[in-house]
XYZ file of C-alpha atoms in Angstrom:
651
model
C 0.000 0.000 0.000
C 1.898 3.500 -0.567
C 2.047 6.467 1.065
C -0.914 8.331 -0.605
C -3.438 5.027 -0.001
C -2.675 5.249 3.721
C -3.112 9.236 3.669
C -5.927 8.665 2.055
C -7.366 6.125 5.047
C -6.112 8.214 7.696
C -8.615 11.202 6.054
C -11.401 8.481 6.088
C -10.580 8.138 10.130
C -10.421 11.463 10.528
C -14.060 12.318 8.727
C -15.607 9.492 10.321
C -14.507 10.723 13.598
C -15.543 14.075 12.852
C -19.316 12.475 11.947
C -19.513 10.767 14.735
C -18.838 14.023 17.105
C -21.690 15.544 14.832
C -24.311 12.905 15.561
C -23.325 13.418 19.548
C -22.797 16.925 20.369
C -24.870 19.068 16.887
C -28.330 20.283 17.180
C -30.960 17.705 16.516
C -32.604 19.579 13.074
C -29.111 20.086 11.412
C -27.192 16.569 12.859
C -28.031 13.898 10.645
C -27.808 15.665 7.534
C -24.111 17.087 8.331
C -22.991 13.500 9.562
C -23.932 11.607 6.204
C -21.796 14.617 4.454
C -18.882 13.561 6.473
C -19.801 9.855 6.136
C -19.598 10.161 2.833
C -16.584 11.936 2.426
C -15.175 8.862 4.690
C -16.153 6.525 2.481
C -14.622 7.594 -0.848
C -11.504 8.556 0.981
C -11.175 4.621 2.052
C -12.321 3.436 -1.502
C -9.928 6.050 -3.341
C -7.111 4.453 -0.812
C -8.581 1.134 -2.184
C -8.634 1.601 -5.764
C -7.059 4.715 -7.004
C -9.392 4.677 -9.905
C -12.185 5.965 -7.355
C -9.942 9.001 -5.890
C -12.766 11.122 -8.756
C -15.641 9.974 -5.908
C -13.546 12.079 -3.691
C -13.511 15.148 -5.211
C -17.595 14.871 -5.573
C -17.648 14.169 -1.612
C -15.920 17.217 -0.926
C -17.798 19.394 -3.177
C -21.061 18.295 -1.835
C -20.281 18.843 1.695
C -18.767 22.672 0.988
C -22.397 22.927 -0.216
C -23.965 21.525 2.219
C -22.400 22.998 5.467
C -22.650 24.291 8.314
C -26.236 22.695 8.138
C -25.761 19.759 6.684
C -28.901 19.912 3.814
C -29.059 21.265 0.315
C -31.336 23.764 1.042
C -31.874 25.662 -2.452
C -32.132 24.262 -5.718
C -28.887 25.603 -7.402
C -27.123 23.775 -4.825
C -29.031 20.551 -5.357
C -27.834 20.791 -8.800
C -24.596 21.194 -8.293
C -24.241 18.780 -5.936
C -25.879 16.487 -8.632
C -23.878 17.593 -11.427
C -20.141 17.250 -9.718
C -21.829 13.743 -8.260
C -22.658 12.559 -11.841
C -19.564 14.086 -13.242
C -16.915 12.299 -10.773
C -19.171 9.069 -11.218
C -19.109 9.306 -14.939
C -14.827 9.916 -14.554
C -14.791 7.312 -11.934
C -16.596 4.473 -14.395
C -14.053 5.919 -16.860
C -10.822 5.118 -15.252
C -12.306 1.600 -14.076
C -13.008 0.991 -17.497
C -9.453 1.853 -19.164
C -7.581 0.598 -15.841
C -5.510 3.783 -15.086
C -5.051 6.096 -12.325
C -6.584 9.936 -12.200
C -4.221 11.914 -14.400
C -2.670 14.246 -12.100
C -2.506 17.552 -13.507
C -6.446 16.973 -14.586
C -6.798 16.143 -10.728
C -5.038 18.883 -9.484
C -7.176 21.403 -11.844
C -10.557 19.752 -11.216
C -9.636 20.000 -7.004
C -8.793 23.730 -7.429
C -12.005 24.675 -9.299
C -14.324 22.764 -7.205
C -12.517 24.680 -3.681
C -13.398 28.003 -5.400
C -17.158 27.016 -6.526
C -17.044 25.458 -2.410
C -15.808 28.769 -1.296
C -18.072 30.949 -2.816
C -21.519 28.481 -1.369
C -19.712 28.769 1.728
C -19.115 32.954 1.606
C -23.068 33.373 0.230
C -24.210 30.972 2.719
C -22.313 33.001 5.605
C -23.715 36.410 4.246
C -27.598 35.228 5.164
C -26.344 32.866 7.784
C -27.433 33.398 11.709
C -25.238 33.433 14.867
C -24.725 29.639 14.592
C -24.049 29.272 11.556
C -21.201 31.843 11.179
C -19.617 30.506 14.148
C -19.629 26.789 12.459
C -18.826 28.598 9.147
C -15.433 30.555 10.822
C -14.256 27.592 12.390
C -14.049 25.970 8.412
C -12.711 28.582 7.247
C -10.099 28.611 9.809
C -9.251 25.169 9.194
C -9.581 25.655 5.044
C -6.786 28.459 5.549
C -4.586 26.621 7.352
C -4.898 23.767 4.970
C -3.999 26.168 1.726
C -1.130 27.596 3.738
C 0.199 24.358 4.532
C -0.499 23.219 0.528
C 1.461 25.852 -0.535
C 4.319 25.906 1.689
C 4.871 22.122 0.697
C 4.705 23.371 -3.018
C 7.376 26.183 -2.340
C 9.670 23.478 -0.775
C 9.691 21.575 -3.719
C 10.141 23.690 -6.085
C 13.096 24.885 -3.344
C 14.409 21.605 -2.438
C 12.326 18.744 -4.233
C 11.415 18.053 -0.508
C 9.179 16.791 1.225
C 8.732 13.300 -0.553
C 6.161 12.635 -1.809
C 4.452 15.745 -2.794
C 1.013 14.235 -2.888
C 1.016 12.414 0.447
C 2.114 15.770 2.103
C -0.670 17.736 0.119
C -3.168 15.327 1.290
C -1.795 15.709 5.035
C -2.574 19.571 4.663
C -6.320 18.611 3.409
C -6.268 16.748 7.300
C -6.951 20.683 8.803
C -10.580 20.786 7.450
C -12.263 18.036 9.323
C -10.601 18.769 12.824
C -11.920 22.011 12.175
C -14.993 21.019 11.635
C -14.604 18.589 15.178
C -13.087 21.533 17.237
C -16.476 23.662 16.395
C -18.766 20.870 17.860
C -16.758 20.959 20.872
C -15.953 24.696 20.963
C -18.879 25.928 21.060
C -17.938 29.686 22.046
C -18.586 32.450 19.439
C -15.433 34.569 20.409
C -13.146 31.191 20.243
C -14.495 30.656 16.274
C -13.576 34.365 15.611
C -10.367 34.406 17.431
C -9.603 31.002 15.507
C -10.341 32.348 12.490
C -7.938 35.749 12.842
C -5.149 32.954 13.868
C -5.400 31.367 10.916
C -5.617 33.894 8.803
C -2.385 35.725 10.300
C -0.597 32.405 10.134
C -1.096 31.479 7.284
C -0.549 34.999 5.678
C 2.942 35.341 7.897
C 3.648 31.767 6.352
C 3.020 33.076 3.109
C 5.166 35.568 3.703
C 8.069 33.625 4.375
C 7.900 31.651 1.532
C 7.399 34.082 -1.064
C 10.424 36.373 0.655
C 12.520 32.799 0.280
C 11.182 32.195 -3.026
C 12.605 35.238 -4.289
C 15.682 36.320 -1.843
C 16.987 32.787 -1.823
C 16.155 31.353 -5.178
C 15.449 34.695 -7.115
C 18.982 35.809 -6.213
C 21.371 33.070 -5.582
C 19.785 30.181 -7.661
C 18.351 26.922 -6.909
C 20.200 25.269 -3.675
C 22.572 22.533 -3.751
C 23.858 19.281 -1.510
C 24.008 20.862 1.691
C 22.571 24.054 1.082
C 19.327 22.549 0.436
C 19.481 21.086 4.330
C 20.337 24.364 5.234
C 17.182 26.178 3.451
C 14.956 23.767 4.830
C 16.080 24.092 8.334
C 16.136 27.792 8.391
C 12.608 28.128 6.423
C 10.990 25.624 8.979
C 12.632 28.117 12.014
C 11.074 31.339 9.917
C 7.761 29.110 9.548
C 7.556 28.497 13.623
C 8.473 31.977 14.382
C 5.671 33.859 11.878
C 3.000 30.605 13.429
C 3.491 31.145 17.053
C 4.695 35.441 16.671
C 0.845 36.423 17.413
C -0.640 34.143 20.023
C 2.329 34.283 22.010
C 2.486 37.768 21.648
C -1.054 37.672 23.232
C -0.622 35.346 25.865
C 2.610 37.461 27.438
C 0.271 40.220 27.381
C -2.310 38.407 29.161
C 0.383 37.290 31.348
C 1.415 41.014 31.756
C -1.694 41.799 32.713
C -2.317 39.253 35.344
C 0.724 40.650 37.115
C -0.503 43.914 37.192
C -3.705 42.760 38.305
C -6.404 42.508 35.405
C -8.986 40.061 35.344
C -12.197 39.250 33.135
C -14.961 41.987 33.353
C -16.524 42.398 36.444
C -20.498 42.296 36.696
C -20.594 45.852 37.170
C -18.587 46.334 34.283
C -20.777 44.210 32.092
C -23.584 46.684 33.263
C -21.885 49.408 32.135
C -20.667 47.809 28.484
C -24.426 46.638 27.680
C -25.612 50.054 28.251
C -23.174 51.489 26.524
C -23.664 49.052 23.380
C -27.247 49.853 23.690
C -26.939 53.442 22.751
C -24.493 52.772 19.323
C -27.231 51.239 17.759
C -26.055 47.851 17.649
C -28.421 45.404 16.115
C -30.298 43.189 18.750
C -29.415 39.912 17.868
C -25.341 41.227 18.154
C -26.202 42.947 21.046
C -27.643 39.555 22.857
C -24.752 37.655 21.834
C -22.324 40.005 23.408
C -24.475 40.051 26.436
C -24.504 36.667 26.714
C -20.881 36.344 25.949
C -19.803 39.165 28.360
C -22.177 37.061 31.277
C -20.310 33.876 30.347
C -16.477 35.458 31.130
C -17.728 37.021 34.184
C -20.880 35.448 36.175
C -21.595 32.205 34.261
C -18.322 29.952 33.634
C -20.757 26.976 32.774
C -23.118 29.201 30.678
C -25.388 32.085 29.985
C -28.724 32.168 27.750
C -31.365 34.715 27.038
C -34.867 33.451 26.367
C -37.407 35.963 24.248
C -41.446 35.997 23.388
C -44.349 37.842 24.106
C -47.820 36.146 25.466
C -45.865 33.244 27.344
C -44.082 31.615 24.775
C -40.476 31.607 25.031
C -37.585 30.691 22.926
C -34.232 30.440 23.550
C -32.680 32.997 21.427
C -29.103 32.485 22.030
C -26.995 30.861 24.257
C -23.150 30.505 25.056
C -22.065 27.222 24.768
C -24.848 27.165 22.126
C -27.856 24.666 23.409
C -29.692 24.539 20.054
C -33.334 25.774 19.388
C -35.758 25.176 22.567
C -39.477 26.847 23.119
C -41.466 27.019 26.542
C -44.879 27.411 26.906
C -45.899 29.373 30.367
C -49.919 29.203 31.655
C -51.215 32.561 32.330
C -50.768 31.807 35.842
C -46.994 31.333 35.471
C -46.624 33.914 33.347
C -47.795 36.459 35.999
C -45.830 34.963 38.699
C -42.174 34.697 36.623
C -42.803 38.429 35.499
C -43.415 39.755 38.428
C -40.335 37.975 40.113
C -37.121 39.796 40.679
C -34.745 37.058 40.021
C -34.794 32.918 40.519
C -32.643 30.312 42.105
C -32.282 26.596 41.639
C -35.505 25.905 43.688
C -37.739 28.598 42.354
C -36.620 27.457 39.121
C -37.302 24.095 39.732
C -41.413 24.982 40.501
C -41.606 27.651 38.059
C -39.824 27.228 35.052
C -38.595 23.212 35.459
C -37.266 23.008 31.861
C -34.526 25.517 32.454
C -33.738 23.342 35.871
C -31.683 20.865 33.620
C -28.938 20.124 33.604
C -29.066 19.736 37.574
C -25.583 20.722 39.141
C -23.948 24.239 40.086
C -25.584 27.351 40.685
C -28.479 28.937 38.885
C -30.006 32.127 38.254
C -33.231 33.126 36.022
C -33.888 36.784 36.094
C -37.190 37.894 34.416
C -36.878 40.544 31.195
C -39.900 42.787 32.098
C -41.304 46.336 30.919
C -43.934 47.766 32.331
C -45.366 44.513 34.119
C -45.049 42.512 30.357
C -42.911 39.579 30.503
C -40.408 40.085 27.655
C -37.800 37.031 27.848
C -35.723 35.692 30.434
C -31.784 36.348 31.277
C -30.201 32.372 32.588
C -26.951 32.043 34.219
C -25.284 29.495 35.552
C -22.212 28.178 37.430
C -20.462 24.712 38.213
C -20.288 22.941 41.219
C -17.100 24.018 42.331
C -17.405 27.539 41.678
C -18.446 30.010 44.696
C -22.440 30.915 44.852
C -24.287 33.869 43.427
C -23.572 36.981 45.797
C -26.445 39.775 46.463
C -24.035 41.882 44.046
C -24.137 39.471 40.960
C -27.813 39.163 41.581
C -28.376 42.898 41.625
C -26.146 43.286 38.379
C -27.988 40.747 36.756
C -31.570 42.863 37.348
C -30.505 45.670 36.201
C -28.972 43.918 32.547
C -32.476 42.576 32.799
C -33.932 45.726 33.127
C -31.785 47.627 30.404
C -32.553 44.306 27.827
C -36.262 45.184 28.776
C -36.009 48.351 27.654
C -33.943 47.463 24.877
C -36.615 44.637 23.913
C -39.808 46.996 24.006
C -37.740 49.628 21.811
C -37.702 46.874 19.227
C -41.042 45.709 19.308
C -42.145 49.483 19.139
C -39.756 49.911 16.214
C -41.413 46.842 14.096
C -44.887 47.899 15.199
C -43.827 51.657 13.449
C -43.004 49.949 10.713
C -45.319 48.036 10.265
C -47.545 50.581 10.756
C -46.115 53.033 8.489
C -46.283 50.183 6.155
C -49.547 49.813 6.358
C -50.332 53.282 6.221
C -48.399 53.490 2.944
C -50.948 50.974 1.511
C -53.925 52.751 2.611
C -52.873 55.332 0.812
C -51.861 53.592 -2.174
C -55.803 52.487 -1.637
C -56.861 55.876 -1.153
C -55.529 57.259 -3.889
C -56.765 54.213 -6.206
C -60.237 54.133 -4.736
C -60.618 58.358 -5.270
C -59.722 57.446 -9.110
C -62.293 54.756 -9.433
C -64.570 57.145 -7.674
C -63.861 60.167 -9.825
C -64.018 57.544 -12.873
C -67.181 56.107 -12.072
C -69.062 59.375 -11.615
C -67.737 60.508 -14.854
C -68.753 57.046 -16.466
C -72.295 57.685 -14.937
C -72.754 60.810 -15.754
C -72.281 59.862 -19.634
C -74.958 56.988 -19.197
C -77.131 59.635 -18.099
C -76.500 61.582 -20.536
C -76.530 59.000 -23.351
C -79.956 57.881 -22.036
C -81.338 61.081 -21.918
C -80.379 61.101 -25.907
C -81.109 58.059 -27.351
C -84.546 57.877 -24.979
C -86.421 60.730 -23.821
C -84.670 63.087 -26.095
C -85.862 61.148 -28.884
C -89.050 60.105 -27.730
C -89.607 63.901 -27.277
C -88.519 64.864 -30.688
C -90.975 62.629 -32.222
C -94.335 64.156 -30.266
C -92.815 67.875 -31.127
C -93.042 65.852 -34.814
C -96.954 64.174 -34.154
C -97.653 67.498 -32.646
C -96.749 69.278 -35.470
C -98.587 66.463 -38.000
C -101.715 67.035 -35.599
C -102.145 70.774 -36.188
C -102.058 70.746 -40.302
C -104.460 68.004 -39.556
C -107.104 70.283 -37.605
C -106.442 72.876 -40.064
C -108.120 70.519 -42.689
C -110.855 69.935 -40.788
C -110.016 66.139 -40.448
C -111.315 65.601 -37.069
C -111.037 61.547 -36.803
C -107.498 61.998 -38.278
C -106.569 64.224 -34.825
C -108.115 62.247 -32.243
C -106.037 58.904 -33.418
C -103.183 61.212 -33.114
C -103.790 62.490 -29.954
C -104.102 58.405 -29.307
C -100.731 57.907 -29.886
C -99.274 61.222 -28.511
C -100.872 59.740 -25.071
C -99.231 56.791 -25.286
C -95.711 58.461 -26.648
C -95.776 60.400 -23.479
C -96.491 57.319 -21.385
C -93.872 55.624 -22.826
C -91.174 59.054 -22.080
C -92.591 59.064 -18.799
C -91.402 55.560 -18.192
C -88.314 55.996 -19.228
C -87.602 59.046 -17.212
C -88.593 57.387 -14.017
C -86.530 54.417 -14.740
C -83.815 56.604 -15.341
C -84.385 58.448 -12.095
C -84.315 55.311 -10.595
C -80.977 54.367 -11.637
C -79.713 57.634 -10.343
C -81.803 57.309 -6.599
C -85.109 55.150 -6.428
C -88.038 56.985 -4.697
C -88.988 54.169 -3.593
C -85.658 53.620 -1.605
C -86.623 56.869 0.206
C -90.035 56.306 1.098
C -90.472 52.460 1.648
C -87.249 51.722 2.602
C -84.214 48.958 1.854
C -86.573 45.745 1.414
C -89.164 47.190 -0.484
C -86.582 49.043 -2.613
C -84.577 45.613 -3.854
C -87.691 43.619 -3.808
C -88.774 46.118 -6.537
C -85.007 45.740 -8.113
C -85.249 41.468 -8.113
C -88.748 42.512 -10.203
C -85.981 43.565 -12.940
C -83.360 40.887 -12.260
C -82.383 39.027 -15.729
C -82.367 36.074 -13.185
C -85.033 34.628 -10.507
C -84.344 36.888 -7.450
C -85.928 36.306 -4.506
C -85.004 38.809 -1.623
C -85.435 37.786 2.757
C -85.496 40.823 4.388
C -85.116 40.640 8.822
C -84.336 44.579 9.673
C -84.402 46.168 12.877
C -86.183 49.759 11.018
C -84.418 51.946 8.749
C -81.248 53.108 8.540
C -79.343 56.287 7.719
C -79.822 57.118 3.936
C -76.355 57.046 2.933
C -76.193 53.724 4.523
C -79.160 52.607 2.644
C -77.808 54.411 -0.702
C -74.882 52.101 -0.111
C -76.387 49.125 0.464
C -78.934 49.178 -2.104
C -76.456 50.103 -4.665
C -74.251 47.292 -3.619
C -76.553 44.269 -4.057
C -78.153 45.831 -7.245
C -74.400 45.674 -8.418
C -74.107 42.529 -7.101
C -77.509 41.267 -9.494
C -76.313 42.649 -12.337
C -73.044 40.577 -12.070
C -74.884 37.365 -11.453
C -77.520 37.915 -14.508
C -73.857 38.508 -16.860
C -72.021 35.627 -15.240
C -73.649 33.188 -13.094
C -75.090 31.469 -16.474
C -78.608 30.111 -17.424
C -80.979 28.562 -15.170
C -79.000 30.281 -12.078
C -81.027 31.659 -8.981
C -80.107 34.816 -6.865
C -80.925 35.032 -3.531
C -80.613 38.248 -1.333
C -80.421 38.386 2.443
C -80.755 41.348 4.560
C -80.553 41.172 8.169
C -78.970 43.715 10.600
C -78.612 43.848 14.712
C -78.094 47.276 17.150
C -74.845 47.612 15.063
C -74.147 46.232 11.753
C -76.188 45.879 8.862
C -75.199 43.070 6.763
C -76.231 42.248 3.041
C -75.655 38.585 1.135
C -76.277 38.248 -2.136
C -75.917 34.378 -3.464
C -76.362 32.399 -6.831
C -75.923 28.906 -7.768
C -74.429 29.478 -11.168
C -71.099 28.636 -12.868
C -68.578 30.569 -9.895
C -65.285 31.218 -10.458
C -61.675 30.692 -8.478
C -61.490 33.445 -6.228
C -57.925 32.680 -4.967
C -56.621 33.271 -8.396
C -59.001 35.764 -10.047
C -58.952 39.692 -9.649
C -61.977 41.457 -8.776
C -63.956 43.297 -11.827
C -65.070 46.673 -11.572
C -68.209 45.818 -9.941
C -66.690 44.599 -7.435
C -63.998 47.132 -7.024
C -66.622 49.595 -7.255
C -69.079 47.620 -4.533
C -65.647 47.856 -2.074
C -65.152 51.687 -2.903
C -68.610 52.611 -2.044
C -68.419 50.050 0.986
C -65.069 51.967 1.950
C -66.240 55.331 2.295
C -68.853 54.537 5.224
C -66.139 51.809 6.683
C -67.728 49.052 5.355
C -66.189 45.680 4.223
C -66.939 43.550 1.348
C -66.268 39.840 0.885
C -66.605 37.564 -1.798
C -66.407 34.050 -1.915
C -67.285 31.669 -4.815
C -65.634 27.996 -6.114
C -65.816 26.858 -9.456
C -69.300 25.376 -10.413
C -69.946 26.080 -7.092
C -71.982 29.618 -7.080
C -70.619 32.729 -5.747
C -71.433 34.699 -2.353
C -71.353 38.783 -1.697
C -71.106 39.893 1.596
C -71.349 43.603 2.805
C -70.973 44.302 6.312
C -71.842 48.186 7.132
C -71.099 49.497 10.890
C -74.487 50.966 11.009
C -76.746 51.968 13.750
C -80.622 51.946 12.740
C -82.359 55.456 13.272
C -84.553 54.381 16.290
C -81.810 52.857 17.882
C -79.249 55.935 17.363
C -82.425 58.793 18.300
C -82.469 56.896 21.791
């Protein structure tokens, strides 16, 4: 077996490992998808060490987990098909090589591995731009480990192009590739936020120093005095791996003499006081809330709670825990009314109060505890939990007052947000009613326009020209008396009779299209029971009203279900029905109009004018219009008016 092969197996150990520490110590939703990703990446390693003409399968393994992480799942469609395409494509090679009986090429190899980190990198970066607290943290601690691996890729690569050292390339290569899953170990069990960041700025400055070093050997030592020779080559590679130490260890040692330094002159971690004093200070830069918790939390976890600190948030006695240093994954409470009256009004909680009020947060057993209540103004806002271990001292009356008044500052902070998204939200809102407004004044302006034309296109082609022709018969009739033709006249005078009847009719039909008398003087029922008269369609109309209401809540509701009728005669089809219903209490009047005709999909269909116009007159008296109606299934109009009827409103 060569050198590669067992490389290649000790990578398989090394992902297995790190999918086993998944499935034990990552958060329940995101576990089991992560772990097959480093399963699988296991598995090819071990059957590329196998038979080299699988090492392809690897290169698919670690492209689909750079896509998948830091939770585990393909969550989008472009990276489902990705993931499928590099799959099918290292398959496809895979099959290839079996079939010819040859190894991977390894320039091809090389090439293939460099473009598939970059299309990894850039999931990973766009994944950590919309990513939450979590999922940076896991994200850092990769890209920690990534760095370190490409610094360590290319400082073998510099030494043998230096000193054809270290032998072989490949297995040393594949030893760099070893950072990535111990990275991705160390973040399951480190879970702090701060130790991810810190990590990650290691890394980074190690790995650029490293750089460094090589590139100012690559061109002091090569560019100037030529390739080495014999001895000088043992010489290089000594004093390179010395530069290479120095530039690793130059910054965290630099940081731990200062932390010594400050020991001896007497600094410690923040005080509780002092983390009092930083969260109120945060509070007034603006910082955004979820940073601001995590610093909290973080700040509580250095100074009061060595075995942990979490902040719980809700409204209306459901809780969640929001964030929590070492993180404890998603959790949700549910508090009675009862509960939720006695844990706001509480000052702060130990072990035993705990226990009664808020058991969940009781576990794990062990240590000291403290649950202070986030409050404003009597409203139970979240909750601030801290906690020690056995062998550290108990909470002092000091802690316990710092820890209120956090609570009360993230109380404040807490209602400041919600009133912030309720402004928006009402501004939003706001913003459409005006968008409404202005819409609804344009259909209103439109329509009386549009109406006025009917009435004046009625007025022409009807009474105008009914009146046109008895000026004509009128005219006929006198030269006719003239002549002395006195039978002639009276059958004119017939027919002017019944000319006028007919302009007559037509006049008060058009003045009841404008307001119906009868409206006014009989009221709502007797009104449409005289419009379903007209109705294309068999109307029948149930009327159950308290008396009569306001006109202009008559005008509107009248006008509304004779809109509604003449949308049911166009639409609901032949042999349809329309029924109206009118009934109204001390304070609404309400108004259903229903057929059983064809319907339509009201989910996906926009209103028609009618019905935009029925809403607009609804609208202007604060009424509300509904419609509901199923295909083949008949359609229903609702009106609801906030109405008052005039007996009722005179007392």
């Amino acid at each position: 077996m060569t050198g590669l092969s067992i490389m290649s197996i000790a990578l398989g150990g090394v992902w297995a490992v790190a999918a086993i520490v998944v499935l034990q110590r990552w958060a329940p939703a995101t576990r089991l998808h992560l772990a097959l990703s480093c399963a699988g990446a296991a598995v090819t390693h071990v059957l590329a060490a196998m038979w080299p003409e699988l090492a392809p399968l690897v290169l698919g393994a670690w492209f689909v987990f750079a896509l998948a992480v830091p939770g585990g799942a393909l969550g989008t469609a472009p990276r489902r098909v990705f993931a499928a395409v590099a799959l099918a494509a290292t398959v496809g090679w895979a099959v290839v090589l079996e079939v010819v009986g040859d190894h991977p090429p390894m320039t091809g190899f090389v090439i293939v591995a460099v473009a598939g980190s970059a299309g990894g990198a850039v999931a990973s970066i766009a994944r950590y731009a919309k990513g939450g607290v979590e999922e940076k943290r896991i994200l850092r601690w990769l890209a920690a480990g990534s760095v370190l691996a490409a610094a360590f890729i290319v400082v073998c690569l510099a030494l043998d192009l230096m000193t054809d050292k270290p032998h072989p390339l490949p297995v040393w290569v594949a030893a760099g590739l070893l950072f990535v899953p111990i990275a991705l170990v160390l973040s399951a069990i480190v879970t702090g936020t701060r130790a991810s960041a810190a990590v990650l700025l290691e890394a980074i400055a190690a790995a650029g120093l490293a750089a460094l070093v090589v590139i100012v050997y690559l061109v002091v030592v090569v560019g100037i005095n030529g390739s080495p020779h014999g001895h000088e080559r043992d010489v290089l590679i000594a004093s390179l791996a010395a530069a290479l130490v120095v530039a690793a260890l130059a910054v965290p040692v630099r940081r731990r003499l200062i932390a010594f330094a400050d020991r001896l002159i007497g600094a410690t971690d923040p005080s509780t006081d002092e983390v009092v004093s930083g969260f109120g200070a945060r509070m007034s830069r603006a910082v955004p809330m979820d940073e601001l918790m995590l610093q909290l939390v973080e700040s509580l976890r250095a100074s009061v709670a060595p075995a942990g600190a979490e902040i719980w948030t809700g409204a209306g006695g459901a809780l969640a825990r929001t964030v929590s240093v070492p993180s404890r994954g998603a959790e949700r409470i549910e508090l009675s009314e009862q509960d939720r009256i006695v844990v706001g009004r509480a000052r702060i909680g130990g072990p035993s109060w705990t226990a009664v009020w808020l058991p969940t947060l009781a576990q794990p057993a062990g240590g000291d505890l403290r649950v202070v209540p986030v409050a404003h103004l009597g409203e139970l806002l979240g909750l601030i939990v801290v906690r020690r271990r056995p062998v550290d001292e108990h909470y002092t009356e000091d802690d316990e007052r710092a820890l209120v008044e956090v609570a009360r500052q993230l109380g404040l902070a807490l209602h400041n947000v919600r009133l912030d998204s309720a402004l928006q939200a009402s501004l939003a809102e706001l913003a459409e009613r005006n968008e409404e407004l202005q819409a609804s004044r344009l259909r209103i302006v439109t329509a009386a326009d549009s109406s006025r034309r009917a009435i004046e296109r009625n007025l022409h082609d009807g009474a105008q020209q009914h009146l046109v022709a008895l000026a004509v018969k009128l005219g006929l009739a006198r030269s006719i008396a003239e002549d002395g033709d006195t039978g002639t006249v009276l059958g004119l005078l017939e027919d002017l009779r019944a000319d006028v009847q007919t302009t007559i009719g037509e006049l008060r039909e058009l003045a009841h299209g404008i307001y119906p008398p009868l409206l006014r003087d009989r009221g709502l029922g007797e009104a449409l029971r005289t419009a379903a008269t007209r109705s294309p369609l068999p109307c029948s109309v149930d009327v159950d009203l308290p008396g009569r209401y306001a006109e202009e809540i008559e005008t509107a509701a009248y006008f509304c279900c004779l809109e509604a009728m003449q949308n049911a005669g166009k639409y609901a089809g032949d042999g349809a029905t329309i029924t109206v219903r009118l009934h109204g209490t001390t304070d609404v009047l309400c108004c259903e109009l229903s057929d059983d005709g064809a319907g339509f999909d009201a989910s996906t269909t926009s209103l028609g004018h009618g019905f935009l116009n029925m809403k607009d007159r609804l609208g202007a008296i604060g009424g509300e219009l509904t419609v509901e109606s199923t295909p083949g299934g008949g359609t229903v109009v609702r009106a609801s008016i906030p109405a008052q009827p005039l007996e009722t409103a005179a007392r």
